[in-house]
Each structure stands twice: as C-alpha cells, then as structure tokens.
Amino acid sequence: MANEKDMQQANKNTQIHVPETLPVIPLRNTVFFPQQVLPISVGREKSLYAVEEAQKNNTPVLVVAQRDGNEENPSFEDLFSMGTVAKIVKTFTMPDGTKNVLLQGFSRARIITETHSNSFIKAAVQLVEDKPADDIEVEALVTTVRNVFHRMVELSQEYSDEHLSIILNLDDAAGTADITAAIMGASVQEKQRILETLDVKERLQKVHMQLNKIVQRLEIGSKIQSDVQQEINKNQREYYLRQQLRAIQKELGEDDEHPEIKEFRDRLEKSKLPYDVRETVEKELNRLSKMHTSSAEYTVTRTYIEWLLDLPWSISTEDNLDIDQAEKVLDRDHYGLDKVKKRILEYLSVRKLKNDMRGPILCFVGPPGVGKTSLGKSIAEALGRKFVRMSLGGVRDEAEIRGHRRTYIGALPGRIIQGIKKAGSNNPVFMLDEIDKLGMDFRGDPSSALLEVLDPEQNDTFSDHYLEIPFDLSKVLFIATGNMLDTIPAPLRDRMEIIEIPSYVEEEKLHIAKDFLIPKQIKEHGLKSENVTFNDDAIRRIISEYTKEAGVRTLERRVADVCRGVAKEVARGNDTKHIIDVSGIPEFLGPQKYFIEVAERLTRPGVATGLAWTPVGGDILFVEATGMKGQGKLILTGHLGDVMKESAQAALSYISSIADRLGLSPEFHSKTDVHIHVPAGATPKDGPSAGVVILAALASLLTGQPVRNDLAMTGEITLRGLVLPVGGIKEKVLAAHRAGIKSVILPERNKGDLEEIPAHIKDVLEFHFVKEMNEVLSLALKKTEKTQDVSERLEAAVSTN
C-alpha cells in the first residue's frame, strides 16, 4: 500500500481519457479498488507487455483479480468479470527485468469481451458508476466503520497509525468503503464481492461485517496469547525458582531429589504396571517431589505410592494343569471328600481347555473339624498357586473389605487387597473363612461389600476405597467356608457354588486318624514310628467313648494326649515300643466320657428318640412326656423355639383327633395336663423336624406303650396326619449310627437323600419311610396286650403314691 504522500500526489489529476479497450493486468491474491494507490511488481511477460502498451499509448490499464492465485499464466476465463481502471503513475525497471509500477485506481469497470492480442490480455470495458446514498444511516455507517477500523489497528501489529490516518482523512462514503476494504485482511473472494457491490450503503455494511469478523478473531487471538503468555511466565518463574532451589540444595550438599523418590522412579521404570496405574503413580511422584519430607501429607502420599508399586497388578503364577498330579495332592492331604475333589479336578480340566476361564466362587459348608480350611491349602498346592486366608468371623466394618479413604489418618486398603499383596500374585487361592459369622453395625454391612468381590461378572473391576483404581479379581479362586447356610445373606449365597461337606463316619475317622492325625502328632511330639503304634480297636474306642463330634479335631487332641503320655515315658528312658490297645486307652485318657444311653432312657412310656441337625453335625434328641391331672394344659420346657412349640401343639391336637383309635377317652385332654421336656435344657432347640418324635412320645405316654429303644426318627407333621420331608438327613443318619441306633424312621420324600450316605452305614441300618403319622405310631410303639385309659393310669399312679 502506498503512503499518504504518494496518494496525494496521484490524486492531483484523476480526469483521464478511457478508451473502449484497455490492456489487462491480472493481479494475484489481492483485489485493487478505486481511489487506492498500490505499488505492484510486474514480472510476467504478458503483464510487462500490457504496461508497455499503456505507457506507449498513454492510456490506463484494467487491473483484475485472478480467481486462482496459483495460476501462473492466466487466460481470460481465469479472471473476475469486474476490475478497476487504474492510471500508471510511475514505473521503475529493476535489474532482473521486472518492473515496479505505482498504480492509482479511479473507477470500476466491467469486462465486456476479450479483444484480440497475441502478446498480452486486452479487453473491451464498460465503466460502472456507484449508486450514491447521502442519508444519515450512511453517515452512521461511515463512523462505525472508522471506529471498528480503529479497534483493528489497536489489536493488530500489521496495521499502523498511518493506515488509520488514511481512513480518517477520506471525506466520502464510497472512498471510505473502498480503501477500508483494500487495507483490511479479508479473502480475495470477500474483497471481490465488495468491489462488485455498486450500492454504497450496502458496500459499507459488507465492509462493516468483515471488519467485525476480523476484530473478533483478533480479540480471541489476543486473549489466547495473553493466557499462553501468563502460563509461560508462570512456568518460567517455577523453572527459575526450581533452578534456584537446586542450586541452594547443591550448596548445602543435598541432592536435588530425595533418594526415596529416586527409588520409586526406578521401581516404576522396571515394573509392568497398567497404563492408568502408571499414570497415577507418576502424578503422585510429581506431587511428592514438591513436598517437604516432614509434612504429614508426604507420609500419606509415600504410603499410597508404595501400595500401588507393591501390588501384583500383572504378576500371575502359572497353574499346574496336570490333572493326575493334582488328584494325588488332594488324596494325599485329605481322606474322602469326593465331591469337593471332583469339582476341583473339573475346574482344572476346563482351565486346561479354556485358558481365560474365570475362577469359580466355591463355598464349603459343613460342621467344624471336617477339614474345610486345610482343604483350601491343598487346593492351592494342587493348582500351584499362592494361598491366602482371611477370617471373616466377627467382622462388622465394611472398611475391612473395601478399605478406608485416604482422607482418614492411618488409612489402609481393605483386607482383600492386603491379601493380594501378601500373596504376591493376582491369581491366588483366597479363602474367606467363617463367612456365615459376618456381622453388621453402624459402620456398614461387610456382606454387602463382598457382593462385588464374589461376583465373577463384577470383580474384574473391584474398587477399593483406598486405591481408587479398579483391581482385577477375576483370576482369583475364592473359597468361602461356613458351618451353616442360614446366616449367610441370600444375595451373597446366590453368588457362590455351595458344596456341602458332611460329617465323618467312624470308618472315615479311623482312616483319617491312621493316615493323617497319628503320624502328624507323633512327629510334633518328637516321637518316631518305632516308639508308638495304635491298634484299630484302640482308635475306634477313642472315637466312640472319648469324642462326640462331626469332625476330627477332638480326636486329634485325644491322639495328642496319648502321644504326650508316650513322650513322657520315652523321655524317662523307656525306649520300648508302646502298643496302644483297647485296654490301655484309660491309662492315657482317663475314664470313658461319652455313653450310649438310648436303651436305658427308653425303658418307660413317654420317651422317644429323635434326630437333630446342628451346626456341628447331627445328634440324637430325647423327647420326654409326662401327664398329670389337670385342665388340659400343655407345658413345654427345654429352651424350645416357637416352631418346635407349635409342632408339640400340632402333635397333641392330632392325637386328640384320633383318641378313639388309640383307645383313649374323648375327654382325656380336658382332664389331663401334658408336660413335654427336651433334655439339655440350656441348649436352644427349634425347627419342624421334631414333630414326629414329639408325636411318638405323646402317643407312648397316653397309650402306655413304650417306644422301641433301637429306633430314632425325624420328620415334620401336619394336622391332617401327613409327614413332610426335612433337611440334614445325612448328618442325622450318621448321628443315629454313632449312637447305636438300628432303625430309622424318615419321611417318604427323603428317600433320595440316602444316596449320599456311605454304603456300609446303610447296610447296618434299617430305614422306614412313612407318609402318614399312623405309620409312625405303628412302627414306633411296642405292642401290649391291653391299652389302659390314660385317666385310669393317672388315678392309679396317684393312689400308689
């Protein structure tokens, strides 16, 4: 753009003659406007000929913008149809043959047609006049354009005060629009549209719109630049301060980074952490490097980093998929338990065929002492995995499972994550012991927190409150243990595969004692197999007379008692081999502790033997009934629960309904008080399965017929005389066998449960399956010649006393 002096000189004479045809100078990447003075460099051959032609004939030229600025040799079709007639004010020939030409525009012109010329472009033109507008709106537009242009000059370094002076000194609206359009940085197309706008008012509006766009763009750019500059200044300041700090630390003999942080960075480089974990560790390390080592937050952050680096995010142990070897390990450590071993071998087989299988969630349920916890260790050894045990008994705080948030002092991850860290791999065998003894209080419900842990569909993104980063638990083999299912919440129970581990029978206990317990106790007491030997009959006596349990813990303690006695003799110098036989047991264990008293207790009418299930296995249950003159009251003692009390009431009502068939007076109930007592009165008892035995005891009392002393029974009763199925059949049958029972009455619909009972037990027991209560009475009561009426027997008993 020419300066103001050149424009003033050029404007002295604008009255020039314009012929019908003019030489054309194509202009690249810009648009030339009337009243504009513009120096251009002419280097193309056709443009040089056009300038020479115009100077030779003393005519103006037509300056037209190219449609495509990259076109080096434009034709007539490559030009816009409207341009500006310009006078050549000055020309300067440069050493390289090009010319610098100072042009002054004075009128718009439209190209009519191209005329013939070989050396340059020549066209017939028609001058175009502006459509003037002198209203007040045009004046306002001129003022607005000047103000916006002023703002543009302030924001951009490309424009100077000289440009602003040119705009302010223009005294007509058309010139203001043209010169402003020429100066502002719009595109060639936008400028061409302004050039082709003949209405001055409309032209000013277009210029104003383009100026506003430029100003908005400049303001946004200025803001961005300001923000960037502030950030750069901040970073430069921090860099400068850090350099100063390092210099000070160097002068003081201190390293620029704490050795602990360097150690963390080295561990981070060597570790194979997932991307999100690595990103978190790096972020926390950068924070840690800015803290003073004595601050409390430093300790919290350091502990957090240690946990993230110590956890085995990507460390797994390789599974031992040798099925035969795994079976040998399981058989070596545990006798029996075929169902559990079968399930583990099935898991290994599927794992061998499908490498990405998720770990099952198993739950071993059974009485204490049957080997649930030790079985978990054997499974881990068989799989070649690490073993972690976590006891849930008495856990009441949800944070024990999910951890505490780091905002708390002394916060730590939950015991699940702690166990994973302890194992050192992300696929251990994780045993959740005593899951049925979880509690809850105001600190939350731990069983609800376990829902995510024990759900294979969710635990691949287990969230611990302390870590705040999901940890994948899907590779962990979780094994829960418990004594009973009733206390495990239903949603938690639904997520686990329940495997019931039953009580041991005497034969199984004998094998366990010979193969596992006795060798273990001999070794633990410093003895050798040459010092002591147990006969099978001695072991059986220990089992039957000195233990009363479903498992083998007490049996192991009794074996330990014997081993201690032998160790005392050996320590005194008695090296002779001690053979423990039946007669020698009392010497070590004292007098017999448990007796089979079924036959003794069932000598009188009104006593029956029932079978009960307890969390520690099956047991026999005595029900005693007696009658006295009264008003038909039913007295219940023995710490009975509501369900058991209702069973007693139902049994009495049923007997009343069949009094005539039993040979009883229809009014016996109104004249007799019946008292039912279940011994071991301090032990709570409940459940519907005692209905049958209560019925038998009442019938025995009222008819005077004793119950068979070799018979035990279980089953639920109804008022219509039906016997319904009950649970825990295997434990109850084993308890009957231990107590010397010969016959067992069971509900008809429990016949299928006998499949779980060992064959040698079924061979020595006689089973009776009943559907109705009259079948129970016919099987249970001993037949007598005459049934005495209950009222007569009560009167006789009173008179005798």
XYZ file of N, CA and C in Angstrom, residues 36 170 205 218 226 232 360-361 418 427 455 499 513 540 543 549 599 700 761 780 787:
63
model
N -7.517 3.747 -4.624
C -6.384 3.097 -3.965
C -5.122 3.344 -4.778
N -10.411 10.437 4.639
C -11.306 10.291 3.485
C -12.625 10.993 3.786
N -22.025 -1.760 4.612
C -22.486 -2.830 5.514
C -21.607 -4.076 5.392
N -9.242 -11.220 16.109
C -8.074 -10.626 16.766
C -8.227 -10.604 18.289
N -2.586 -13.896 25.503
C -2.395 -13.423 26.871
C -2.345 -14.590 27.853
N 3.233 -19.249 30.275
C 4.681 -19.302 30.031
C 5.435 -18.581 31.141
N -14.023 -69.971 39.770
C -15.328 -70.166 40.407
C -15.333 -69.591 41.822
N -16.512 -69.366 42.355
C -16.673 -68.916 43.735
C -17.282 -70.085 44.501
N -5.063 -56.315 50.815
C -3.918 -56.691 51.638
C -3.527 -58.145 51.392
N -3.538 -64.075 41.159
C -4.418 -65.250 40.985
C -4.230 -66.279 42.096
N -18.639 -61.815 42.865
C -19.446 -61.856 41.641
C -18.503 -61.863 40.440
N -20.975 -76.254 48.205
C -20.546 -77.651 48.270
C -20.603 -78.072 49.735
N -7.429 -90.885 61.147
C -6.518 -90.975 62.298
C -5.252 -91.739 61.931
N -10.854 -96.890 67.464
C -12.314 -96.917 67.484
C -12.853 -96.590 68.878
N -12.655 -92.939 69.401
C -13.693 -92.248 68.626
C -15.052 -92.359 69.307
N -18.327 -85.757 68.041
C -18.184 -84.642 67.100
C -18.396 -85.130 65.684
N -30.848 -97.066 74.979
C -31.594 -98.207 75.511
C -32.059 -97.955 76.939
N -46.906 -92.561 73.161
C -46.378 -93.542 74.108
C -46.889 -93.278 75.515
N -22.813 -97.862 56.014
C -23.759 -97.366 57.018
C -25.163 -97.844 56.678
N -43.302 -97.265 65.777
C -42.542 -96.820 66.944
C -42.999 -97.480 68.238
N -54.406 -101.673 76.269
C -54.064 -100.279 76.481
C -54.953 -99.719 77.585
